[in-house]
PDB file of C-alpha atoms and ligand atoms in Angstrom:
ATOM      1  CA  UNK Z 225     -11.928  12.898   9.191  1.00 68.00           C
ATOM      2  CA  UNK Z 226      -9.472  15.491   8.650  1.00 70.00           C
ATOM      3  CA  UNK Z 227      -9.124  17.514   5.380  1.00 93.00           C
ATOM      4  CA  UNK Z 228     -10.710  15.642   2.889  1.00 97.00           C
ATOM      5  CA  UNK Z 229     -10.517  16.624  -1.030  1.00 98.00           C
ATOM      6  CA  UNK Z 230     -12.778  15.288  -3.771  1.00 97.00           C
ATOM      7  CA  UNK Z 231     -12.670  15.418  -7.526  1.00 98.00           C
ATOM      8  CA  UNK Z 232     -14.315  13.802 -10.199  1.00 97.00           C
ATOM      9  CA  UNK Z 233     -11.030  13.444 -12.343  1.00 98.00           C
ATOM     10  CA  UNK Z 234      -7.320  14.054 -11.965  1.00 98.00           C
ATOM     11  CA  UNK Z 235      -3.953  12.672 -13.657  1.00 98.00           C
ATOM     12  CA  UNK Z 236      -3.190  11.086 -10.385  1.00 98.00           C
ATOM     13  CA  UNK Z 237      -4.141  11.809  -6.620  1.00 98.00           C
ATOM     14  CA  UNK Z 238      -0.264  11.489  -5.769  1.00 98.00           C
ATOM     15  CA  UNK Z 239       1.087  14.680  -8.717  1.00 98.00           C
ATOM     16  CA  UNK Z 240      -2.413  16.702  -6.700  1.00 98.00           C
ATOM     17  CA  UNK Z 241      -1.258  15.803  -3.098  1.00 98.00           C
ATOM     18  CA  UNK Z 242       2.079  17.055  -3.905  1.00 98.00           C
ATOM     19  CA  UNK Z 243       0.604  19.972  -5.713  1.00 97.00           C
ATOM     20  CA  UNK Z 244      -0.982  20.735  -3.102  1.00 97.00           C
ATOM     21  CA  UNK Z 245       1.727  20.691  -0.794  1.00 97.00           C
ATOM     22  CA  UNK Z 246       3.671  23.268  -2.530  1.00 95.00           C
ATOM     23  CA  UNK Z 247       0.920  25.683  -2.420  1.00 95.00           C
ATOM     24  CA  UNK Z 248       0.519  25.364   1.369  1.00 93.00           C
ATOM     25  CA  UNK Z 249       1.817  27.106   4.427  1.00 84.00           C
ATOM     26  CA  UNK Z 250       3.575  24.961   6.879  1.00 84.00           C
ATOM     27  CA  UNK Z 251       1.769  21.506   8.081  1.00 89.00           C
ATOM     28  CA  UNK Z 252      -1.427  23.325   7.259  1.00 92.00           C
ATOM     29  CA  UNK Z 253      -2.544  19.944   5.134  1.00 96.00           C
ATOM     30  CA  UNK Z 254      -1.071  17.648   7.177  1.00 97.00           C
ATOM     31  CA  UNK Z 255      -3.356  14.446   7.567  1.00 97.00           C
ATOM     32  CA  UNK Z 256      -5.312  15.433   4.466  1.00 98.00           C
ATOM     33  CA  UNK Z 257      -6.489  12.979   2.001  1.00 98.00           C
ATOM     34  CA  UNK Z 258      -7.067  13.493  -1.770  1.00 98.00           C
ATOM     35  CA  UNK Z 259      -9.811  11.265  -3.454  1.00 98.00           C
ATOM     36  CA  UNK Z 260     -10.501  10.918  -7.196  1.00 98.00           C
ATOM     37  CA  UNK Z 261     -13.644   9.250  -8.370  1.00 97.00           C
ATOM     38  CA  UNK Z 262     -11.026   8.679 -11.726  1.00 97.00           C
ATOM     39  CA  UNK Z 263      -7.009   9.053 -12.320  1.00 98.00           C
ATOM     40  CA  UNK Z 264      -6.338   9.822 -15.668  1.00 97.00           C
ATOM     41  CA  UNK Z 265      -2.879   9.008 -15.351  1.00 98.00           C
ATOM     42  CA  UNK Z 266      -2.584   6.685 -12.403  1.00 98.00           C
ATOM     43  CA  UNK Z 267       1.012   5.226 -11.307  1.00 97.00           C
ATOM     44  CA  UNK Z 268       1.704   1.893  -9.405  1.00 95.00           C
ATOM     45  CA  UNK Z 269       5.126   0.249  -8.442  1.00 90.00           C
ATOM     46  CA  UNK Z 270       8.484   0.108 -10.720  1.00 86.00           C
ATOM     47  CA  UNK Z 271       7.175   2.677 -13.124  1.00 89.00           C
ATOM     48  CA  UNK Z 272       4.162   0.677 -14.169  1.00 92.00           C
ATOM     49  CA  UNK Z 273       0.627   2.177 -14.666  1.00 94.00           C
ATOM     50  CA  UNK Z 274      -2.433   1.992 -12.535  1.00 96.00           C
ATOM     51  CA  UNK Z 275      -5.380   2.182 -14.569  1.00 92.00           C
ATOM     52  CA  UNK Z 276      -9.006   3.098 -13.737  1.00 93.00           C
ATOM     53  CA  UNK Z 277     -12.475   2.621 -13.642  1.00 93.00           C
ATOM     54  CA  UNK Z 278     -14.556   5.634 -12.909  1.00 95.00           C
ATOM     55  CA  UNK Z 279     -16.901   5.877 -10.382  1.00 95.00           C
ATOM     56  CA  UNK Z 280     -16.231   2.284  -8.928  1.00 97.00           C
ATOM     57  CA  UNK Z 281     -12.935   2.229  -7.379  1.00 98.00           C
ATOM     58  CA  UNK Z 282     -10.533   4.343  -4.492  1.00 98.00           C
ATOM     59  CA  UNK Z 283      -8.073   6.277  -5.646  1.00 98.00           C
ATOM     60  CA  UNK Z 284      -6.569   8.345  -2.839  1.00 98.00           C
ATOM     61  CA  UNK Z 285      -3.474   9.701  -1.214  1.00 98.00           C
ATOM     62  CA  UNK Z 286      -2.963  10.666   2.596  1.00 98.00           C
ATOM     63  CA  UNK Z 287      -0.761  13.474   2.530  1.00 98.00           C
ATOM     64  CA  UNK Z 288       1.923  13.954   5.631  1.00 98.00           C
ATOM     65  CA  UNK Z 289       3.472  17.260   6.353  1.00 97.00           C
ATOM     66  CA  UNK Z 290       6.819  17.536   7.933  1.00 96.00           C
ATOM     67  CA  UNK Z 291       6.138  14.127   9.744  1.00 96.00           C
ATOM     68  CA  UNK Z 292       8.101  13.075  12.717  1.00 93.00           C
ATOM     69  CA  UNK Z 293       9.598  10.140  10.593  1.00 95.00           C
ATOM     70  CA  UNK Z 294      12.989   9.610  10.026  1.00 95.00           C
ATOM     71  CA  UNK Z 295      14.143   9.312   5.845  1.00 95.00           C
ATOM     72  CA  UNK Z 296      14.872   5.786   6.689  1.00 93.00           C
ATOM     73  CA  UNK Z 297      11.885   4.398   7.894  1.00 93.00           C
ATOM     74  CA  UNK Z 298       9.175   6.323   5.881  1.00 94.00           C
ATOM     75  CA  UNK Z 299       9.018   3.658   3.500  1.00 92.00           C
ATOM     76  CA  UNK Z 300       7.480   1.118   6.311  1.00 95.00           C
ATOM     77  CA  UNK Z 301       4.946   3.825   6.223  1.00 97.00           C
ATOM     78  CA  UNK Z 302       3.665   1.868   2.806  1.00 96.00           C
ATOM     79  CA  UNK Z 303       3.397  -1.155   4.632  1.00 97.00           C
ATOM     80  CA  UNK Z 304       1.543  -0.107   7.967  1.00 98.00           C
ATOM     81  CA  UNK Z 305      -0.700   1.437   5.353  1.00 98.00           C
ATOM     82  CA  UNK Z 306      -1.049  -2.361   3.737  1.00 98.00           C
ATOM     83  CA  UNK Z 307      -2.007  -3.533   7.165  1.00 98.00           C
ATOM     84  CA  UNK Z 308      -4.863  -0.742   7.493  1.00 98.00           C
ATOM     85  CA  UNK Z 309      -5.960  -1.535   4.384  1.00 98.00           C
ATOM     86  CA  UNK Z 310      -6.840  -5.380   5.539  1.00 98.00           C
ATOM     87  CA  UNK Z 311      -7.830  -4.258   8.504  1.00 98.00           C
ATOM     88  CA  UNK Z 312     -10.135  -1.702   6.937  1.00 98.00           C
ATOM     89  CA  UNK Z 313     -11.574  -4.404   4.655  1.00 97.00           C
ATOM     90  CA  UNK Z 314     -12.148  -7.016   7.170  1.00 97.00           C
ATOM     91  CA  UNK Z 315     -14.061  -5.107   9.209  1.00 97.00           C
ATOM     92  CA  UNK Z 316     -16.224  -4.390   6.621  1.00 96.00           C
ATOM     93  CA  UNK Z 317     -17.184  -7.571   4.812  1.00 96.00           C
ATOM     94  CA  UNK Z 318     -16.276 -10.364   8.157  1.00 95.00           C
ATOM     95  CA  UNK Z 319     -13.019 -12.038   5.068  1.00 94.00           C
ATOM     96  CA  UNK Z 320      -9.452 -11.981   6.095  1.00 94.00           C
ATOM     97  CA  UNK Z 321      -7.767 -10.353   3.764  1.00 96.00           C
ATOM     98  CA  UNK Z 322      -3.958 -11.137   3.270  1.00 97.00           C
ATOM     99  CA  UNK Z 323      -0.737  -9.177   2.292  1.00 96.00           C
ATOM    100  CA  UNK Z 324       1.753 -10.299  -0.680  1.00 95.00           C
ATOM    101  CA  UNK Z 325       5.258  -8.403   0.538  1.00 94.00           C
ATOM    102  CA  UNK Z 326       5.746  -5.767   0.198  1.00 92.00           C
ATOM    103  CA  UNK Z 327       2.356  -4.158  -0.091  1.00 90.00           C
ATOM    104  CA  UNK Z 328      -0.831  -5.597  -2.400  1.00 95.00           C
ATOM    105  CA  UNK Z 329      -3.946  -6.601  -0.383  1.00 97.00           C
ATOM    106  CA  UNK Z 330      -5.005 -10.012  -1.723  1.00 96.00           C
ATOM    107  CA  UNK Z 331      -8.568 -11.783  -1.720  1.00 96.00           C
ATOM    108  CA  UNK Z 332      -8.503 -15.435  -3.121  1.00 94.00           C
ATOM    109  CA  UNK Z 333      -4.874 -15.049  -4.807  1.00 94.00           C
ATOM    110  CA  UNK Z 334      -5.641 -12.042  -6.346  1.00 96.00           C
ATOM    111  CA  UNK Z 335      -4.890  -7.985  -6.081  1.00 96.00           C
ATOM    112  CA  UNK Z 336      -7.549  -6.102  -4.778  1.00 98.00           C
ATOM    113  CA  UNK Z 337      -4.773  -3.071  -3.419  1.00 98.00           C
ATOM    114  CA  UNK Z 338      -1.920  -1.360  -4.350  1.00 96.00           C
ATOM    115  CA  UNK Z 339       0.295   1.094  -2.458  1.00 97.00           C
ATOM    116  CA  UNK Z 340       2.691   3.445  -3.770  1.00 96.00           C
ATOM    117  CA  UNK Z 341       4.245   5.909  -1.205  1.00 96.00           C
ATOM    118  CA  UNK Z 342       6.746   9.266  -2.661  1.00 96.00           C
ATOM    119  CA  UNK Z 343       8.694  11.106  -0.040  1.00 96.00           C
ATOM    120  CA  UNK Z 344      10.434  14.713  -0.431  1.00 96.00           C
ATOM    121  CA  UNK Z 345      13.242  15.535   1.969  1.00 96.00           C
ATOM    122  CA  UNK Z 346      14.389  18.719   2.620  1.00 94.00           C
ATOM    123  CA  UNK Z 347      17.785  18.291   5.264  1.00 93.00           C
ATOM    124  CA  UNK Z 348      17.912  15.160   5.865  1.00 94.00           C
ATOM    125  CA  UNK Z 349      14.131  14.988   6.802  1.00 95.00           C
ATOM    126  CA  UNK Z 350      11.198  14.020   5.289  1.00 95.00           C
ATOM    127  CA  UNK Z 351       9.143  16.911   4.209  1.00 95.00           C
ATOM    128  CA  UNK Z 352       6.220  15.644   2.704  1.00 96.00           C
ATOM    129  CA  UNK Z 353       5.225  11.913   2.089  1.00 97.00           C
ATOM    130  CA  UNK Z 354       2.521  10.950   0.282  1.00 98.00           C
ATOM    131  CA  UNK Z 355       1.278   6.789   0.688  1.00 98.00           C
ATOM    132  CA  UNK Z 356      -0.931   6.745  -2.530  1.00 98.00           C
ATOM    133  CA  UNK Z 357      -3.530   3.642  -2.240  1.00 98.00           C
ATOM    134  CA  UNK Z 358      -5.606   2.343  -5.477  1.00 98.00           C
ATOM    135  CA  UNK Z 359      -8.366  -0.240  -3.727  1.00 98.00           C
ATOM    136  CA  UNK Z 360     -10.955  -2.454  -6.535  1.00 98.00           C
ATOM    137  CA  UNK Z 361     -14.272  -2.003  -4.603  1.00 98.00           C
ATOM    138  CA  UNK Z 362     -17.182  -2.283  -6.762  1.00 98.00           C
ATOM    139  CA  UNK Z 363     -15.891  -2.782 -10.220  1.00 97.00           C
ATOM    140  CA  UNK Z 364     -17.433  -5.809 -11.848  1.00 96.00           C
ATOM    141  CA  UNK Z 365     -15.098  -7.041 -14.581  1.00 95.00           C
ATOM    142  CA  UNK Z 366     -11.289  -6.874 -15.648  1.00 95.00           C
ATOM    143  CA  UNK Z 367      -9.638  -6.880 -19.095  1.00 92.00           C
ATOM    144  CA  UNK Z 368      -8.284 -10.040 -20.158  1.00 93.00           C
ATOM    145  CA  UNK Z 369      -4.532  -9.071 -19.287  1.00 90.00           C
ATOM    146  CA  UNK Z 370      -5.383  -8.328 -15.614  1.00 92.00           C
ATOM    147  CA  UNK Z 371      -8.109 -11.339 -15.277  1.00 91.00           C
ATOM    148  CA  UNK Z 372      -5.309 -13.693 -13.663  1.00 92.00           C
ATOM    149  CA  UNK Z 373      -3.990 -11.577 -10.655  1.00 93.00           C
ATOM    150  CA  UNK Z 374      -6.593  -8.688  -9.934  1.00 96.00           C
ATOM    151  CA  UNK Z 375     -10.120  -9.218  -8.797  1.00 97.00           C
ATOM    152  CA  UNK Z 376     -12.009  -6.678  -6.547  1.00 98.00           C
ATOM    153  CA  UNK Z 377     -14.153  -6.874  -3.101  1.00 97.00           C
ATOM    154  CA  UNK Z 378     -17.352  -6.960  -4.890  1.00 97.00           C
ATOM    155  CA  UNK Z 379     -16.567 -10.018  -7.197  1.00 97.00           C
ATOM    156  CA  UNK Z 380     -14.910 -11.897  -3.582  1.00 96.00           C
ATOM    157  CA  UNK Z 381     -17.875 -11.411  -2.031  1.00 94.00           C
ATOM    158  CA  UNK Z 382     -20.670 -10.493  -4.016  1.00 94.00           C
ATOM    159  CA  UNK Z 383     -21.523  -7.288  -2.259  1.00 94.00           C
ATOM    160  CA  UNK Z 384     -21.427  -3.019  -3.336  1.00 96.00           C
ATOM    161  CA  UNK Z 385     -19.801  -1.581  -0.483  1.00 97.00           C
ATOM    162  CA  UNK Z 386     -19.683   2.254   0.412  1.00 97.00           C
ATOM    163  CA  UNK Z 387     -16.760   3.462  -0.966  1.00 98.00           C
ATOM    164  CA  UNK Z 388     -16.803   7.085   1.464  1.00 97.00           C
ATOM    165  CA  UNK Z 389     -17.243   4.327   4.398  1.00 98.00           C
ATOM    166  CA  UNK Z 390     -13.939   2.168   3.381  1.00 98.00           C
ATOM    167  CA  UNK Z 391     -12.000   5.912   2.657  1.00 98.00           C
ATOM    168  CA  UNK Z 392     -13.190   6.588   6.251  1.00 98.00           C
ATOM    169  CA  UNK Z 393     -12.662   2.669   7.487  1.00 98.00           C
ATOM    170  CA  UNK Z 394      -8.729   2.630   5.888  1.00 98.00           C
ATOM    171  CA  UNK Z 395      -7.598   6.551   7.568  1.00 98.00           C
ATOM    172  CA  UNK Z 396      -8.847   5.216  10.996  1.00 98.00           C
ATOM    173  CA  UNK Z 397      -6.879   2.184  10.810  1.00 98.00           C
ATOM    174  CA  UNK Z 398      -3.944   3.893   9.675  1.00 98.00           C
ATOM    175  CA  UNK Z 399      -4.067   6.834  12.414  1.00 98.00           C
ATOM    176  CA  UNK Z 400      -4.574   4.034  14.950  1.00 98.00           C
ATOM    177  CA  UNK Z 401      -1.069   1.814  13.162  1.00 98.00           C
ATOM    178  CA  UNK Z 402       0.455   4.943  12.541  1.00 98.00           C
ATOM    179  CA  UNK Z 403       0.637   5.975  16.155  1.00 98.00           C
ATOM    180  CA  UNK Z 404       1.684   2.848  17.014  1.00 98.00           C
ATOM    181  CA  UNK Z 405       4.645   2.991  14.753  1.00 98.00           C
ATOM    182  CA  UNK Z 406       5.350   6.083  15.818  1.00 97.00           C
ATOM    183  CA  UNK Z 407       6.461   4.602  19.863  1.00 97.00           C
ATOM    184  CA  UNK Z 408       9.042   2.960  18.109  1.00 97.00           C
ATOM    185  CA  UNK Z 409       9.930   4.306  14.246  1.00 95.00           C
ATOM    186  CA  UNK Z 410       9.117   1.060  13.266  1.00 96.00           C
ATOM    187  CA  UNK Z 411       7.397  -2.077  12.895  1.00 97.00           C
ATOM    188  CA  UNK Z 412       8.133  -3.990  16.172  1.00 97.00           C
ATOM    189  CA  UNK Z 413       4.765  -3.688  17.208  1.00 98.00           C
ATOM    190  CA  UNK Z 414       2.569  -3.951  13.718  1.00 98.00           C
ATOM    191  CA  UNK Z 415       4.859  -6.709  12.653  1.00 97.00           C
ATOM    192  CA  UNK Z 416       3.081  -9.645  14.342  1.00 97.00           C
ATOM    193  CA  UNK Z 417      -0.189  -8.324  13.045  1.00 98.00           C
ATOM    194  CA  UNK Z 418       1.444  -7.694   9.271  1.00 97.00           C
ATOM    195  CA  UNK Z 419       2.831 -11.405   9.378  1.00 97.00           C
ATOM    196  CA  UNK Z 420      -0.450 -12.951  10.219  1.00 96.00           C
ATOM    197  CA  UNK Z 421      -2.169 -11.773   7.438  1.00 97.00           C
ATOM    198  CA  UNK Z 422       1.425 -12.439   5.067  1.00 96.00           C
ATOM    199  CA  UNK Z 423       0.766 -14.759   1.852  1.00 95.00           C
ATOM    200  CA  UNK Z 424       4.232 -15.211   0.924  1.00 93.00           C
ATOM    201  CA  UNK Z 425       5.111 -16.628   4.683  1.00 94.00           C
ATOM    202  CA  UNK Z 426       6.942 -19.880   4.655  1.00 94.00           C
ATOM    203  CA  UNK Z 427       6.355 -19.877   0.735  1.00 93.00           C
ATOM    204  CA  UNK Z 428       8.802 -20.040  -1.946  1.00 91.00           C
ATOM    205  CA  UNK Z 429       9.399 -16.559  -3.773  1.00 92.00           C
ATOM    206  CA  UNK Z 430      10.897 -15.538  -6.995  1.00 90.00           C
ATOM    207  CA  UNK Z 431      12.839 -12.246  -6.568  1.00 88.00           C
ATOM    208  CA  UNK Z 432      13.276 -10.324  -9.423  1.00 86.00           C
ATOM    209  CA  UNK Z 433      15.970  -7.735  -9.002  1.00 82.00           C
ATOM    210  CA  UNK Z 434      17.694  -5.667 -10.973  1.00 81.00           C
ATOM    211  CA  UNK Z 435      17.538  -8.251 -14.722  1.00 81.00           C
ATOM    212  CA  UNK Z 436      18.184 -11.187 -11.681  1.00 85.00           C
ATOM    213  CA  UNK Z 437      16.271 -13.863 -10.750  1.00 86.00           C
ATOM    214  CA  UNK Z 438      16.693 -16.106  -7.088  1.00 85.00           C
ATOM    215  CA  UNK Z 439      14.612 -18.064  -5.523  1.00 89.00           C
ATOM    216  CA  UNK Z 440      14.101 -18.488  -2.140  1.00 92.00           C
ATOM    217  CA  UNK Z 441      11.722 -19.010   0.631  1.00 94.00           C
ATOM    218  CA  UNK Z 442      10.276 -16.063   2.536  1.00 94.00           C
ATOM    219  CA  UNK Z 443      10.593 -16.438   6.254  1.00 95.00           C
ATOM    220  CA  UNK Z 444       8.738 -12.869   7.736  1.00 95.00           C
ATOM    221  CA  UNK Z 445       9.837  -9.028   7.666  1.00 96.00           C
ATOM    222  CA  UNK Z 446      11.939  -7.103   9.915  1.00 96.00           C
ATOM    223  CA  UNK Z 447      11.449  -4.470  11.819  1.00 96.00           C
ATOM    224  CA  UNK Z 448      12.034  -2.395   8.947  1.00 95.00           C
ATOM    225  CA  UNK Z 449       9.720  -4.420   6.777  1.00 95.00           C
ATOM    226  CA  UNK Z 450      12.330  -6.016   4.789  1.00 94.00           C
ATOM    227  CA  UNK Z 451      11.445  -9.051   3.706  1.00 94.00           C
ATOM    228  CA  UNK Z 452      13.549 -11.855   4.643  1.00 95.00           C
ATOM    229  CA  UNK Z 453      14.708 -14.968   2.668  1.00 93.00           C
ATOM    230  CA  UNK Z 454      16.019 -18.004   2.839  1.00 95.00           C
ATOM    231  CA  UNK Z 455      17.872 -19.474   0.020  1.00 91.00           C
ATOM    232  CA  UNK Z 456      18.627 -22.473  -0.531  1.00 88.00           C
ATOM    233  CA  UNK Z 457      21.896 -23.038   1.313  1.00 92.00           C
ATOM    234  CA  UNK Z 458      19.571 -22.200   4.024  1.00 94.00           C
ATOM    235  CA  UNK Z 459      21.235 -18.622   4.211  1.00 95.00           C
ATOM    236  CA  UNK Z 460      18.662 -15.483   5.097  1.00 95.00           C
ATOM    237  CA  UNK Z 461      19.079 -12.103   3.402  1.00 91.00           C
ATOM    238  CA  UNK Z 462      17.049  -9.233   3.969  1.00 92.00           C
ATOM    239  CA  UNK Z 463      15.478  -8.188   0.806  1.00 89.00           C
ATOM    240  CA  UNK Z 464      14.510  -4.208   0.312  1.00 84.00           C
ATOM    241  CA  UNK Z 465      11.237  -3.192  -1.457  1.00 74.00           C
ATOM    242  CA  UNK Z 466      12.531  -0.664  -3.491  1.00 67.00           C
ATOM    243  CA  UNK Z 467      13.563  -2.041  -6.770  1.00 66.00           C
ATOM    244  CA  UNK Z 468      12.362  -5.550  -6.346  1.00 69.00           C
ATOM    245  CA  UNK Z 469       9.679  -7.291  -7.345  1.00 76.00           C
ATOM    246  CA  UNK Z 470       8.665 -10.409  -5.711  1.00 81.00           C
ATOM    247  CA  UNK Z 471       6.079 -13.478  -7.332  1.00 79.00           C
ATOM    248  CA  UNK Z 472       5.204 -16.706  -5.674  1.00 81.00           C
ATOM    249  CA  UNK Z 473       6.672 -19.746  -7.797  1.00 74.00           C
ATOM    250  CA  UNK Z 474       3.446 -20.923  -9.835  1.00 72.00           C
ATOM    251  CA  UNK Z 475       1.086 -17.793  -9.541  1.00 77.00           C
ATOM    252  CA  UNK Z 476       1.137 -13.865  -8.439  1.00 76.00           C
ATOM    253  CA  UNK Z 477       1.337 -14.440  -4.986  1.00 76.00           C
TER     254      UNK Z 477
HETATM  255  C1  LIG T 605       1.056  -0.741  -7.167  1.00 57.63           C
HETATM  256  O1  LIG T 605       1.674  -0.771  -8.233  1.00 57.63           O
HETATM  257  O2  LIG T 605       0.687  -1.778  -6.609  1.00 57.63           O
HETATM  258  C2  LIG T 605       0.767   0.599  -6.526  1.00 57.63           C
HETATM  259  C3  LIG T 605      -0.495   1.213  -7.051  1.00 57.63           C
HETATM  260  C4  LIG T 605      -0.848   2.522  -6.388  1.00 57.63           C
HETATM  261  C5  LIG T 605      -2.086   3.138  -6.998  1.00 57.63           C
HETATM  262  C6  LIG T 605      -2.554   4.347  -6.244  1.00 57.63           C
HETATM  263  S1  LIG T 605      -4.133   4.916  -6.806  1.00 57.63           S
HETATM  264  C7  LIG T 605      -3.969   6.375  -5.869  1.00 57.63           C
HETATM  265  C8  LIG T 605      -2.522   6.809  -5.962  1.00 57.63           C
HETATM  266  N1  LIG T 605      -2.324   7.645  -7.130  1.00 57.63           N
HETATM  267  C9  LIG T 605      -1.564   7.071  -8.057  1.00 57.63           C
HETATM  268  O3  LIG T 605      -1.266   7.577  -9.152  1.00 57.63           O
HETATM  269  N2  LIG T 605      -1.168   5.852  -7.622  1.00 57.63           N
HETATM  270  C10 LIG T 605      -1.664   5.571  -6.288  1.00 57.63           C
END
């Protein structure tokens, strides 16, 4: 691997990555990855915390400097990083892991991942982007609040994995997606393998946007990784990941 940082603690890998980037000449930390045995001050999705358990869990960010990404498809970086992540896991305990839209790695109905990608753009171009991924590995129990919709590999399948060979797994994965995105700026080619592995496919949905709620049922992604949805005049909208956040009808996924 590449650069690879290691500390014991820090607020969160994504504030160090960036951090780090400032401080840097040129793409001199491109590719580099930032690992935290603890965050102090994790963040996930719409503002909301990601807490942690030291010593059990991955907390990284892959750092990319002056990528040759355009602004508007950076954020289906997040996603071709959800697909590593699967891919990462699979290979390493034989279970198919699957994807809730737009980004959370799922064993049995429940989290195990969480992705959370920042971008800065400097003309029009994306200067740094940072695709910050929480994974449960080992940790063996969950406060009550979190019980319902967040388990970890070890409680799916009973076994401690390495976490230095899942870091390692999860960055080969995503150099080998991220080249492939990189033929077309998109996810034409990644998308079949994203939508085998989607939960939410041919399921219903409730979209929560913006104080709304609709329901609808989710067909697949674009190329863009929108995720598209049929409502029930049997229209399809594209729906954007940004602001939205998206729950099956009866449970998380
Ligand atoms: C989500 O809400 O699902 C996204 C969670 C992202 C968590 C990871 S842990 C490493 C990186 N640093 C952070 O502060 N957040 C991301």
């Amino acid at each position: 691997m590449k650069n690879v940082f290691w500390k014991a603690s820090v607020d969160s890998t994504l504030t160090w990555a960036k951090e780090e980037a400032k401080k840097s000449a040129g793409k001199e930390l491109d590719g580099a990855l930032f690992v935290a045995d603890e965050q102090t001050a994790g963040k996930g999705r719409l503002g909301r915390v990601w807490t942690s358990v030291p010593g059990k869990n991955i907390y990284m960010t892959l750092l990319l400097m002056q990528p040759e990404v355009r602004v508007e498809n950076a954020s289906s970086l997040t996603l071709v990083m959800g697909l590593s992540v699967a891919e990462a896991i699979e290979e390493m305990t034989g279970i198919t892991a699957g994807i809730k839209w737009p980004n959370d790695i799922v064993l049995s109905g429940k989290k195990i991942c969480g992705i959370l990608t920042e971008m800065q753009i400097k003309k029009q171009k994306p200067e740094i982007i940072m695709i910050g991924v929480g994974i449960n590995v080992n940790q063996k129990e969950f406060q009550e609040e979190l019980k319902d919709k967040a388990t970890s590999v070890f409680l799916e399948t009973g076994r401690v994995l390495s976490r230095e060979k899942l870091v390692e797994k999860v960055t080969e994965c995503f150099w080998k997606n991220y080249e492939i995105f990189l033929k077309t700026q998109d996810l034409s080619l990644l998308k079949e393998d994203y939508e085998k592995r989607l939960l939410n496919k041919n399921q219903q949905v409730r979209i929560l946007e913006k104080g709304t709620e609709t329901i609808g049922t989710a067909r697949g992604i674009t190329h863009m990784g929108e995720l598209l949805v049929e409502d029930l005049q049997g229209e399809v909208r594209k729906v954007f990941s940004g602001e939205v956040s998206v729950r099956g009808l009866y449970s998380y996924v």
